[in-house]
């Protein structure tokens, strides 16, 4: 029982950490300071951990890693969306400055 509680508490801490980064990125509407590899690595690791957790039949880690995988996919989406918008804004600004 205590082992499960430690697992769930750790999962909550990790999920809150990743969610805070995605929330910050969403609120600021920028990809500044975020590496494209952050979410690529998180997606890859979470996918692997989901497979592993299913194999060892550990509900705590299956649940946690599915949530982390979803969070990472959303974070990557935001990163790409804001990166594209930043590049588009930069091109428009360059065109205005050159004329």
PDB file of N, CA and C in Angstrom:
ATOM      1  N   UNK A   1       0.814  -1.198   0.000  1.00  0.00           N
ATOM      2  CA  UNK A   1       0.000   0.000   0.000  1.00  0.00           C
ATOM      3  C   UNK A   1       0.862   1.269   0.000  1.00  0.00           C
ATOM      4  N   UNK A   2       1.872   1.303   0.860  1.00  0.00           N
ATOM      5  CA  UNK A   2       2.758   2.470   0.932  1.00  0.00           C
ATOM      6  C   UNK A   2       3.524   2.638  -0.381  1.00  0.00           C
ATOM      7  N   UNK A   3       3.912   1.539  -0.998  1.00  0.00           N
ATOM      8  CA  UNK A   3       4.630   1.590  -2.269  1.00  0.00           C
ATOM      9  C   UNK A   3       3.764   2.243  -3.339  1.00  0.00           C
ATOM     10  N   UNK A   4       2.495   1.888  -3.394  1.00  0.00           N
ATOM     11  CA  UNK A   4       1.574   2.493  -4.358  1.00  0.00           C
ATOM     12  C   UNK A   4       1.429   3.994  -4.103  1.00  0.00           C
ATOM     13  N   UNK A   5       1.334   4.384  -2.841  1.00  0.00           N
ATOM     14  CA  UNK A   5       1.196   5.804  -2.497  1.00  0.00           C
ATOM     15  C   UNK A   5       2.420   6.592  -2.951  1.00  0.00           C
ATOM     16  N   UNK A   6       3.600   6.030  -2.777  1.00  0.00           N
ATOM     17  CA  UNK A   6       4.831   6.686  -3.238  1.00  0.00           C
ATOM     18  C   UNK A   6       4.801   6.828  -4.759  1.00  0.00           C
ATOM     19  N   UNK A   7       4.371   5.781  -5.446  1.00  0.00           N
ATOM     20  CA  UNK A   7       4.271   5.822  -6.912  1.00  0.00           C
ATOM     21  C   UNK A   7       3.310   6.881  -7.399  1.00  0.00           C
ATOM     22  N   UNK A   8       2.126   6.939  -6.774  1.00  0.00           N
ATOM     23  CA  UNK A   8       1.132   7.936  -7.180  1.00  0.00           C
ATOM     24  C   UNK A   8       1.599   9.354  -6.866  1.00  0.00           C
ATOM     25  N   UNK A   9       2.218   9.554  -5.723  1.00  0.00           N
ATOM     26  CA  UNK A   9       2.722  10.882  -5.356  1.00  0.00           C
ATOM     27  C   UNK A   9       3.819  11.327  -6.327  1.00  0.00           C
ATOM     28  N   UNK A  10       4.714  10.429  -6.650  1.00  0.00           N
ATOM     29  CA  UNK A  10       5.789  10.744  -7.597  1.00  0.00           C
ATOM     30  C   UNK A  10       5.229  11.052  -8.971  1.00  0.00           C
ATOM     31  N   UNK A  11       4.220  10.293  -9.376  1.00  0.00           N
ATOM     32  CA  UNK A  11       3.585  10.520 -10.673  1.00  0.00           C
ATOM     33  C   UNK A  11       2.942  11.903 -10.719  1.00  0.00           C
ATOM     34  N   UNK A  12       2.291  12.284  -9.643  1.00  0.00           N
ATOM     35  CA  UNK A  12       1.649  13.594  -9.576  1.00  0.00           C
ATOM     36  C   UNK A  12       2.674  14.722  -9.662  1.00  0.00           C
ATOM     37  N   UNK A  13       3.775  14.571  -8.968  1.00  0.00           N
ATOM     38  CA  UNK A  13       4.837  15.589  -9.012  1.00  0.00           C
ATOM     39  C   UNK A  13       5.395  15.730 -10.424  1.00  0.00           C
ATOM     40  N   UNK A  14       5.685  14.604 -11.067  1.00  0.00           N
ATOM     41  CA  UNK A  14       6.231  14.638 -12.429  1.00  0.00           C
ATOM     42  C   UNK A  14       5.231  15.250 -13.398  1.00  0.00           C
ATOM     43  N   UNK A  15       3.989  14.854 -13.298  1.00  0.00           N
ATOM     44  CA  UNK A  15       2.968  15.380 -14.192  1.00  0.00           C
ATOM     45  C   UNK A  15       2.798  16.890 -13.995  1.00  0.00           C
ATOM     46  N   UNK A  16       2.796  17.350 -12.776  1.00  0.00           N
ATOM     47  CA  UNK A  16       2.684  18.791 -12.495  1.00  0.00           C
ATOM     48  C   UNK A  16       3.862  19.566 -13.082  1.00  0.00           C
ATOM     49  N   UNK A  17       5.037  18.981 -13.020  1.00  0.00           N
ATOM     50  CA  UNK A  17       6.231  19.625 -13.575  1.00  0.00           C
ATOM     51  C   UNK A  17       6.111  19.814 -15.081  1.00  0.00           C
ATOM     52  N   UNK A  18       5.727  18.759 -15.787  1.00  0.00           N
ATOM     53  CA  UNK A  18       5.585  18.846 -17.242  1.00  0.00           C
ATOM     54  C   UNK A  18       4.419  19.760 -17.612  1.00  0.00           C
ATOM     55  N   UNK A  19       3.309  19.628 -16.895  1.00  0.00           N
ATOM     56  CA  UNK A  19       2.155  20.486 -17.174  1.00  0.00           C
ATOM     57  C   UNK A  19       2.476  21.963 -16.974  1.00  0.00           C
ATOM     58  N   UNK A  20       3.306  22.284 -15.987  1.00  0.00           N
ATOM     59  CA  UNK A  20       3.652  23.690 -15.756  1.00  0.00           C
ATOM     60  C   UNK A  20       4.429  24.264 -16.944  1.00  0.00           C
ATOM     61  N   UNK A  21       5.288  23.459 -17.567  1.00  0.00           N
ATOM     62  CA  UNK A  21       6.023  23.923 -18.742  1.00  0.00           C
ATOM     63  C   UNK A  21       5.071  24.156 -19.916  1.00  0.00           C
ATOM     64  N   UNK A  22       4.171  23.209 -20.133  1.00  0.00           N
ATOM     65  CA  UNK A  22       3.212  23.349 -21.230  1.00  0.00           C
ATOM     66  C   UNK A  22       2.286  24.532 -20.974  1.00  0.00           C
ATOM     67  N   UNK A  23       1.830  24.714 -19.745  1.00  0.00           N
ATOM     68  CA  UNK A  23       0.970  25.843 -19.387  1.00  0.00           C
ATOM     69  C   UNK A  23       1.686  27.176 -19.641  1.00  0.00           C
ATOM     70  N   UNK A  24       2.940  27.249 -19.226  1.00  0.00           N
ATOM     71  CA  UNK A  24       3.728  28.468 -19.428  1.00  0.00           C
ATOM     72  C   UNK A  24       3.861  28.780 -20.914  1.00  0.00           C
ATOM     73  N   UNK A  25       4.125  27.747 -21.695  1.00  0.00           N
ATOM     74  CA  UNK A  25       4.266  27.908 -23.140  1.00  0.00           C
ATOM     75  C   UNK A  25       2.940  28.343 -23.763  1.00  0.00           C
ATOM     76  N   UNK A  26       1.848  27.761 -23.336  1.00  0.00           N
ATOM     77  CA  UNK A  26       0.536  28.095 -23.871  1.00  0.00           C
ATOM     78  C   UNK A  26       0.157  29.532 -23.527  1.00  0.00           C
ATOM     79  N   UNK A  27       0.402  29.926 -22.284  1.00  0.00           N
ATOM     80  CA  UNK A  27       0.045  31.280 -21.839  1.00  0.00           C
ATOM     81  C   UNK A  27       0.877  32.352 -22.539  1.00  0.00           C
ATOM     82  N   UNK A  28       2.163  32.085 -22.729  1.00  0.00           N
ATOM     83  CA  UNK A  28       3.039  33.085 -23.338  1.00  0.00           C
ATOM     84  C   UNK A  28       2.916  33.105 -24.862  1.00  0.00           C
ATOM     85  N   UNK A  29       2.337  32.058 -25.413  1.00  0.00           N
ATOM     86  CA  UNK A  29       2.159  31.919 -26.866  1.00  0.00           C
ATOM     87  C   UNK A  29       3.476  32.090 -27.626  1.00  0.00           C
ATOM     88  N   UNK A  30       4.515  31.486 -27.062  1.00  0.00           N
ATOM     89  CA  UNK A  30       5.818  31.535 -27.703  1.00  0.00           C
ATOM     90  C   UNK A  30       6.558  30.230 -27.455  1.00  0.00           C
ATOM     91  N   UNK A  31       7.478  29.944 -28.338  1.00  0.00           N
ATOM     92  CA  UNK A  31       8.316  28.752 -28.161  1.00  0.00           C
ATOM     93  C   UNK A  31       9.694  29.143 -27.629  1.00  0.00           C
ATOM     94  N   UNK A  32       9.862  30.411 -27.301  1.00  0.00           N
ATOM     95  CA  UNK A  32      11.149  30.901 -26.800  1.00  0.00           C
ATOM     96  C   UNK A  32      11.565  30.141 -25.544  1.00  0.00           C
ATOM     97  N   UNK A  33      12.803  29.714 -25.530  1.00  0.00           N
ATOM     98  CA  UNK A  33      13.347  29.022 -24.373  1.00  0.00           C
ATOM     99  C   UNK A  33      12.999  27.550 -24.296  1.00  0.00           C
ATOM    100  N   UNK A  34      12.271  27.035 -25.290  1.00  0.00           N
ATOM    101  CA  UNK A  34      11.883  25.630 -25.296  1.00  0.00           C
ATOM    102  C   UNK A  34      12.618  24.931 -26.439  1.00  0.00           C
ATOM    103  N   UNK A  35      13.329  23.886 -26.106  1.00  0.00           N
ATOM    104  CA  UNK A  35      14.030  23.108 -27.117  1.00  0.00           C
ATOM    105  C   UNK A  35      13.051  22.193 -27.840  1.00  0.00           C
ATOM    106  N   UNK A  36      13.208  22.067 -29.156  1.00  0.00           N
ATOM    107  CA  UNK A  36      12.334  21.154 -29.893  1.00  0.00           C
ATOM    108  C   UNK A  36      12.530  19.715 -29.421  1.00  0.00           C
ATOM    109  N   UNK A  37      13.667  19.439 -28.815  1.00  0.00           N
ATOM    110  CA  UNK A  37      13.969  18.079 -28.357  1.00  0.00           C
ATOM    111  C   UNK A  37      13.303  17.748 -27.026  1.00  0.00           C
ATOM    112  N   UNK A  38      12.851  18.759 -26.289  1.00  0.00           N
ATOM    113  CA  UNK A  38      12.194  18.507 -25.002  1.00  0.00           C
ATOM    114  C   UNK A  38      10.992  17.585 -25.175  1.00  0.00           C
ATOM    115  N   UNK A  39      10.081  17.958 -26.040  1.00  0.00           N
ATOM    116  CA  UNK A  39       8.859  17.174 -26.192  1.00  0.00           C
ATOM    117  C   UNK A  39       9.072  15.938 -27.066  1.00  0.00           C
ATOM    118  N   UNK A  40      10.003  16.009 -28.008  1.00  0.00           N
ATOM    119  CA  UNK A  40      10.326  14.812 -28.793  1.00  0.00           C
ATOM    120  C   UNK A  40      10.862  13.729 -27.864  1.00  0.00           C
ATOM    121  N   UNK A  41      11.757  14.105 -26.979  1.00  0.00           N
ATOM    122  CA  UNK A  41      12.295  13.154 -26.008  1.00  0.00           C
ATOM    123  C   UNK A  41      11.225  12.659 -25.049  1.00  0.00           C
ATOM    124  N   UNK A  42      10.367  13.561 -24.589  1.00  0.00           N
ATOM    125  CA  UNK A  42       9.301  13.179 -23.666  1.00  0.00           C
ATOM    126  C   UNK A  42       8.315  12.232 -24.327  1.00  0.00           C
ATOM    127  N   UNK A  43       7.959  12.494 -25.577  1.00  0.00           N
ATOM    128  CA  UNK A  43       7.044  11.609 -26.304  1.00  0.00           C
ATOM    129  C   UNK A  43       7.664  10.223 -26.443  1.00  0.00           C
ATOM    130  N   UNK A  44       8.917  10.174 -26.855  1.00  0.00           N
ATOM    131  CA  UNK A  44       9.600   8.892 -27.036  1.00  0.00           C
ATOM    132  C   UNK A  44       9.699   8.114 -25.730  1.00  0.00           C
ATOM    133  N   UNK A  45      10.134   8.797 -24.676  1.00  0.00           N
ATOM    134  CA  UNK A  45      10.280   8.135 -23.375  1.00  0.00           C
ATOM    135  C   UNK A  45       8.929   7.677 -22.832  1.00  0.00           C
ATOM    136  N   UNK A  46       7.927   8.530 -22.916  1.00  0.00           N
ATOM    137  CA  UNK A  46       6.611   8.165 -22.396  1.00  0.00           C
ATOM    138  C   UNK A  46       6.018   6.984 -23.161  1.00  0.00           C
ATOM    139  N   UNK A  47       6.184   6.974 -24.462  1.00  0.00           N
ATOM    140  CA  UNK A  47       5.683   5.854 -25.263  1.00  0.00           C
ATOM    141  C   UNK A  47       6.356   4.549 -24.823  1.00  0.00           C
ATOM    142  N   UNK A  48       7.665   4.593 -24.669  1.00  0.00           N
ATOM    143  CA  UNK A  48       8.393   3.416 -24.205  1.00  0.00           C
ATOM    144  C   UNK A  48       7.962   2.990 -22.814  1.00  0.00           C
ATOM    145  N   UNK A  49       7.756   3.965 -21.930  1.00  0.00           N
ATOM    146  CA  UNK A  49       7.320   3.644 -20.570  1.00  0.00           C
ATOM    147  C   UNK A  49       5.896   3.086 -20.533  1.00  0.00           C
ATOM    148  N   UNK A  50       5.030   3.535 -21.430  1.00  0.00           N
ATOM    149  CA  UNK A  50       3.683   2.962 -21.495  1.00  0.00           C
ATOM    150  C   UNK A  50       3.782   1.484 -21.854  1.00  0.00           C
ATOM    151  N   UNK A  51       4.577   1.163 -22.868  1.00  0.00           N
ATOM    152  CA  UNK A  51       4.756  -0.236 -23.285  1.00  0.00           C
ATOM    153  C   UNK A  51       5.320  -1.056 -22.124  1.00  0.00           C
ATOM    154  N   UNK A  52       6.337  -0.530 -21.482  1.00  0.00           N
ATOM    155  CA  UNK A  52       6.960  -1.222 -20.349  1.00  0.00           C
ATOM    156  C   UNK A  52       5.961  -1.413 -19.205  1.00  0.00           C
ATOM    157  N   UNK A  53       5.235  -0.362 -18.881  1.00  0.00           N
ATOM    158  CA  UNK A  53       4.285  -0.422 -17.774  1.00  0.00           C
ATOM    159  C   UNK A  53       3.172  -1.435 -18.033  1.00  0.00           C
ATOM    160  N   UNK A  54       2.737  -1.511 -19.284  1.00  0.00           N
ATOM    161  CA  UNK A  54       1.750  -2.529 -19.646  1.00  0.00           C
ATOM    162  C   UNK A  54       2.342  -3.927 -19.486  1.00  0.00           C
ATOM    163  N   UNK A  55       3.600  -4.081 -19.899  1.00  0.00           N
ATOM    164  CA  UNK A  55       4.261  -5.386 -19.825  1.00  0.00           C
ATOM    165  C   UNK A  55       4.421  -5.878 -18.389  1.00  0.00           C
ATOM    166  N   UNK A  56       4.693  -4.958 -17.468  1.00  0.00           N
ATOM    167  CA  UNK A  56       4.864  -5.357 -16.066  1.00  0.00           C
ATOM    168  C   UNK A  56       3.562  -5.204 -15.274  1.00  0.00           C
ATOM    169  N   UNK A  57       2.497  -4.802 -15.964  1.00  0.00           N
ATOM    170  CA  UNK A  57       1.157  -4.697 -15.376  1.00  0.00           C
ATOM    171  C   UNK A  57       1.135  -3.773 -14.158  1.00  0.00           C
ATOM    172  N   UNK A  58       1.650  -2.536 -14.369  1.00  0.00           N
ATOM    173  CA  UNK A  58       1.687  -1.558 -13.280  1.00  0.00           C
ATOM    174  C   UNK A  58       0.748  -0.402 -13.627  1.00  0.00           C
ATOM    175  N   UNK A  59      -0.405  -0.374 -12.990  1.00  0.00           N
ATOM    176  CA  UNK A  59      -1.432   0.621 -13.296  1.00  0.00           C
ATOM    177  C   UNK A  59      -0.976   2.052 -13.037  1.00  0.00           C
ATOM    178  N   UNK A  60      -0.189   2.263 -11.985  1.00  0.00           N
ATOM    179  CA  UNK A  60       0.293   3.611 -11.668  1.00  0.00           C
ATOM    180  C   UNK A  60       1.076   4.167 -12.852  1.00  0.00           C
ATOM    181  N   UNK A  61       1.989   3.377 -13.368  1.00  0.00           N
ATOM    182  CA  UNK A  61       2.841   3.871 -14.446  1.00  0.00           C
ATOM    183  C   UNK A  61       2.136   3.895 -15.795  1.00  0.00           C
ATOM    184  N   UNK A  62       1.203   2.988 -16.020  1.00  0.00           N
ATOM    185  CA  UNK A  62       0.427   3.055 -17.261  1.00  0.00           C
ATOM    186  C   UNK A  62      -0.335   4.385 -17.291  1.00  0.00           C
ATOM    187  N   UNK A  63      -1.059   4.680 -16.219  1.00  0.00           N
ATOM    188  CA  UNK A  63      -1.848   5.911 -16.129  1.00  0.00           C
ATOM    189  C   UNK A  63      -0.968   7.146 -16.252  1.00  0.00           C
ATOM    190  N   UNK A  64       0.103   7.179 -15.463  1.00  0.00           N
ATOM    191  CA  UNK A  64       0.998   8.334 -15.455  1.00  0.00           C
ATOM    192  C   UNK A  64       1.618   8.570 -16.824  1.00  0.00           C
ATOM    193  N   UNK A  65       2.124   7.519 -17.424  1.00  0.00           N
ATOM    194  CA  UNK A  65       2.807   7.687 -18.702  1.00  0.00           C
ATOM    195  C   UNK A  65       1.856   7.989 -19.838  1.00  0.00           C
ATOM    196  N   UNK A  66       0.622   7.526 -19.766  1.00  0.00           N
ATOM    197  CA  UNK A  66      -0.362   7.943 -20.768  1.00  0.00           C
ATOM    198  C   UNK A  66      -0.650   9.437 -20.646  1.00  0.00           C
ATOM    199  N   UNK A  67      -0.777   9.926 -19.411  1.00  0.00           N
ATOM    200  CA  UNK A  67      -0.985  11.367 -19.212  1.00  0.00           C
ATOM    201  C   UNK A  67       0.230  12.173 -19.670  1.00  0.00           C
ATOM    202  N   UNK A  68       1.411  11.688 -19.341  1.00  0.00           N
ATOM    203  CA  UNK A  68       2.628  12.387 -19.765  1.00  0.00           C
ATOM    204  C   UNK A  68       2.766  12.369 -21.286  1.00  0.00           C
ATOM    205  N   UNK A  69       2.403  11.267 -21.902  1.00  0.00           N
ATOM    206  CA  UNK A  69       2.453  11.181 -23.357  1.00  0.00           C
ATOM    207  C   UNK A  69       1.505  12.209 -23.975  1.00  0.00           C
ATOM    208  N   UNK A  70       0.287  12.289 -23.459  1.00  0.00           N
ATOM    209  CA  UNK A  70      -0.673  13.278 -23.965  1.00  0.00           C
ATOM    210  C   UNK A  70      -0.186  14.701 -23.756  1.00  0.00           C
ATOM    211  N   UNK A  71       0.387  14.961 -22.603  1.00  0.00           N
ATOM    212  CA  UNK A  71       0.919  16.287 -22.299  1.00  0.00           C
ATOM    213  C   UNK A  71       2.067  16.642 -23.243  1.00  0.00           C
ATOM    214  N   UNK A  72       2.933  15.684 -23.497  1.00  0.00           N
ATOM    215  CA  UNK A  72       4.073  15.922 -24.391  1.00  0.00           C
ATOM    216  C   UNK A  72       3.622  16.156 -25.825  1.00  0.00           C
ATOM    217  N   UNK A  73       2.623  15.410 -26.272  1.00  0.00           N
ATOM    218  CA  UNK A  73       2.097  15.608 -27.631  1.00  0.00           C
ATOM    219  C   UNK A  73       1.498  17.011 -27.742  1.00  0.00           C
ATOM    220  N   UNK A  74       0.743  17.432 -26.730  1.00  0.00           N
ATOM    221  CA  UNK A  74       0.172  18.775 -26.740  1.00  0.00           C
ATOM    222  C   UNK A  74       1.272  19.839 -26.686  1.00  0.00           C
ATOM    223  N   UNK A  75       2.284  19.607 -25.868  1.00  0.00           N
ATOM    224  CA  UNK A  75       3.417  20.534 -25.789  1.00  0.00           C
ATOM    225  C   UNK A  75       4.140  20.670 -27.114  1.00  0.00           C
ATOM    226  N   UNK A  76       4.333  19.555 -27.806  1.00  0.00           N
ATOM    227  CA  UNK A  76       4.990  19.582 -29.115  1.00  0.00           C
ATOM    228  C   UNK A  76       4.126  20.334 -30.126  1.00  0.00           C
ATOM    229  N   UNK A  77       2.822  20.112 -30.058  1.00  0.00           N
ATOM    230  CA  UNK A  77       1.900  20.841 -30.934  1.00  0.00           C
ATOM    231  C   UNK A  77       2.040  22.352 -30.717  1.00  0.00           C
ATOM    232  N   UNK A  78       2.027  22.768 -29.446  1.00  0.00           N
ATOM    233  CA  UNK A  78       2.176  24.197 -29.142  1.00  0.00           C
ATOM    234  C   UNK A  78       3.519  24.723 -29.629  1.00  0.00           C
ATOM    235  N   UNK A  79       4.571  23.944 -29.394  1.00  0.00           N
ATOM    236  CA  UNK A  79       5.902  24.366 -29.830  1.00  0.00           C
ATOM    237  C   UNK A  79       5.897  24.628 -31.337  1.00  0.00           C
ATOM    238  N   UNK A  80       5.402  23.668 -32.113  1.00  0.00           N
ATOM    239  CA  UNK A  80       5.400  23.812 -33.571  1.00  0.00           C
ATOM    240  C   UNK A  80       4.493  24.955 -34.020  1.00  0.00           C
ATOM    241  N   UNK A  81       3.356  25.087 -33.381  1.00  0.00           N
ATOM    242  CA  UNK A  81       2.416  26.158 -33.733  1.00  0.00           C
ATOM    243  C   UNK A  81       3.028  27.535 -33.502  1.00  0.00           C
ATOM    244  N   UNK A  82       3.621  27.721 -32.330  1.00  0.00           N
ATOM    245  CA  UNK A  82       4.186  29.022 -32.011  1.00  0.00           C
ATOM    246  C   UNK A  82       5.472  29.291 -32.784  1.00  0.00           C
ATOM    247  N   UNK A  83       6.244  28.258 -33.040  1.00  0.00           N
ATOM    248  CA  UNK A  83       7.465  28.428 -33.833  1.00  0.00           C
ATOM    249  C   UNK A  83       7.098  28.886 -35.244  1.00  0.00           C
ATOM    250  N   UNK A  84       6.068  28.268 -35.825  1.00  0.00           N
ATOM    251  CA  UNK A  84       5.604  28.644 -37.157  1.00  0.00           C
ATOM    252  C   UNK A  84       5.105  30.094 -37.158  1.00  0.00           C
ATOM    253  N   UNK A  85       4.343  30.470 -36.153  1.00  0.00           N
ATOM    254  CA  UNK A  85       3.821  31.845 -36.063  1.00  0.00           C
ATOM    255  C   UNK A  85       4.957  32.848 -35.911  1.00  0.00           C
ATOM    256  N   UNK A  86       5.984  32.486 -35.124  1.00  0.00           N
ATOM    257  CA  UNK A  86       7.124  33.386 -34.939  1.00  0.00           C
ATOM    258  C   UNK A  86       7.888  33.581 -36.248  1.00  0.00           C
ATOM    259  N   UNK A  87       8.066  32.512 -36.998  1.00  0.00           N
ATOM    260  CA  UNK A  87       8.764  32.628 -38.286  1.00  0.00           C
ATOM    261  C   UNK A  87       7.950  33.462 -39.267  1.00  0.00           C
ATOM    262  N   UNK A  88       6.647  33.271 -39.275  1.00  0.00           N
ATOM    263  CA  UNK A  88       5.777  34.032 -40.168  1.00  0.00           C
ATOM    264  C   UNK A  88       5.837  35.517 -39.828  1.00  0.00           C
ATOM    265  N   UNK A  89       5.803  35.844 -38.554  1.00  0.00           N
ATOM    266  CA  UNK A  89       5.893  37.234 -38.106  1.00  0.00           C
ATOM    267  C   UNK A  89       7.244  37.834 -38.487  1.00  0.00           C
ATOM    268  N   UNK A  90       8.293  37.050 -38.353  1.00  0.00           N
ATOM    269  CA  UNK A  90       9.632  37.515 -38.685  1.00  0.00           C
ATOM    270  C   UNK A  90       9.752  37.815 -40.181  1.00  0.00           C
ATOM    271  N   UNK A  91       9.178  36.971 -41.034  1.00  0.00           N
ATOM    272  CA  UNK A  91       9.221  37.186 -42.485  1.00  0.00           C
ATOM    273  C   UNK A  91       8.461  38.456 -42.849  1.00  0.00           C
ATOM    274  N   UNK A  92       7.286  38.636 -42.261  1.00  0.00           N
ATOM    275  CA  UNK A  92       6.492  39.845 -42.532  1.00  0.00           C
ATOM    276  C   UNK A  92       7.266  41.081 -42.095  1.00  0.00           C
ATOM    277  N   UNK A  93       7.892  41.018 -40.932  1.00  0.00           N
ATOM    278  CA  UNK A  93       8.672  42.154 -40.428  1.00  0.00           C
ATOM    279  C   UNK A  93       9.850  42.457 -41.356  1.00  0.00           C
ATOM    280  N   UNK A  94      10.530  41.431 -41.840  1.00  0.00           N
ATOM    281  CA  UNK A  94      11.671  41.623 -42.735  1.00  0.00           C
ATOM    282  C   UNK A  94      11.214  42.257 -44.051  1.00  0.00           C
ATOM    283  N   UNK A  95      10.073  41.841 -44.562  1.00  0.00           N
ATOM    284  CA  UNK A  95       9.560  42.407 -45.816  1.00  0.00           C
ATOM    285  C   UNK A  95       9.234  43.885 -45.629  1.00  0.00           C
ATOM    286  N   UNK A  96       8.662  44.229 -44.498  1.00  0.00           N
ATOM    287  CA  UNK A  96       8.302  45.634 -44.235  1.00  0.00           C
ATOM    288  C   UNK A  96       9.559  46.496 -44.095  1.00  0.00           C
ATOM    289  N   UNK A  97      10.578  45.962 -43.483  1.00  0.00           N
ATOM    290  CA  UNK A  97      11.820  46.711 -43.264  1.00  0.00           C
ATOM    291  C   UNK A  97      12.629  46.882 -44.549  1.00  0.00           C
ATOM    292  N   UNK A  98      12.468  45.960 -45.490  1.00  0.00           N
ATOM    293  CA  UNK A  98      13.267  46.028 -46.702  1.00  0.00           C
ATOM    294  C   UNK A  98      12.639  46.891 -47.775  1.00  0.00           C
ATOM    295  N   UNK A  99      11.408  47.310 -47.575  1.00  0.00           N
ATOM    296  CA  UNK A  99      10.758  48.154 -48.607  1.00  0.00           C
ATOM    297  C   UNK A  99      10.804  49.608 -48.261  1.00  0.00           C
TER     298      UNK A  99
END
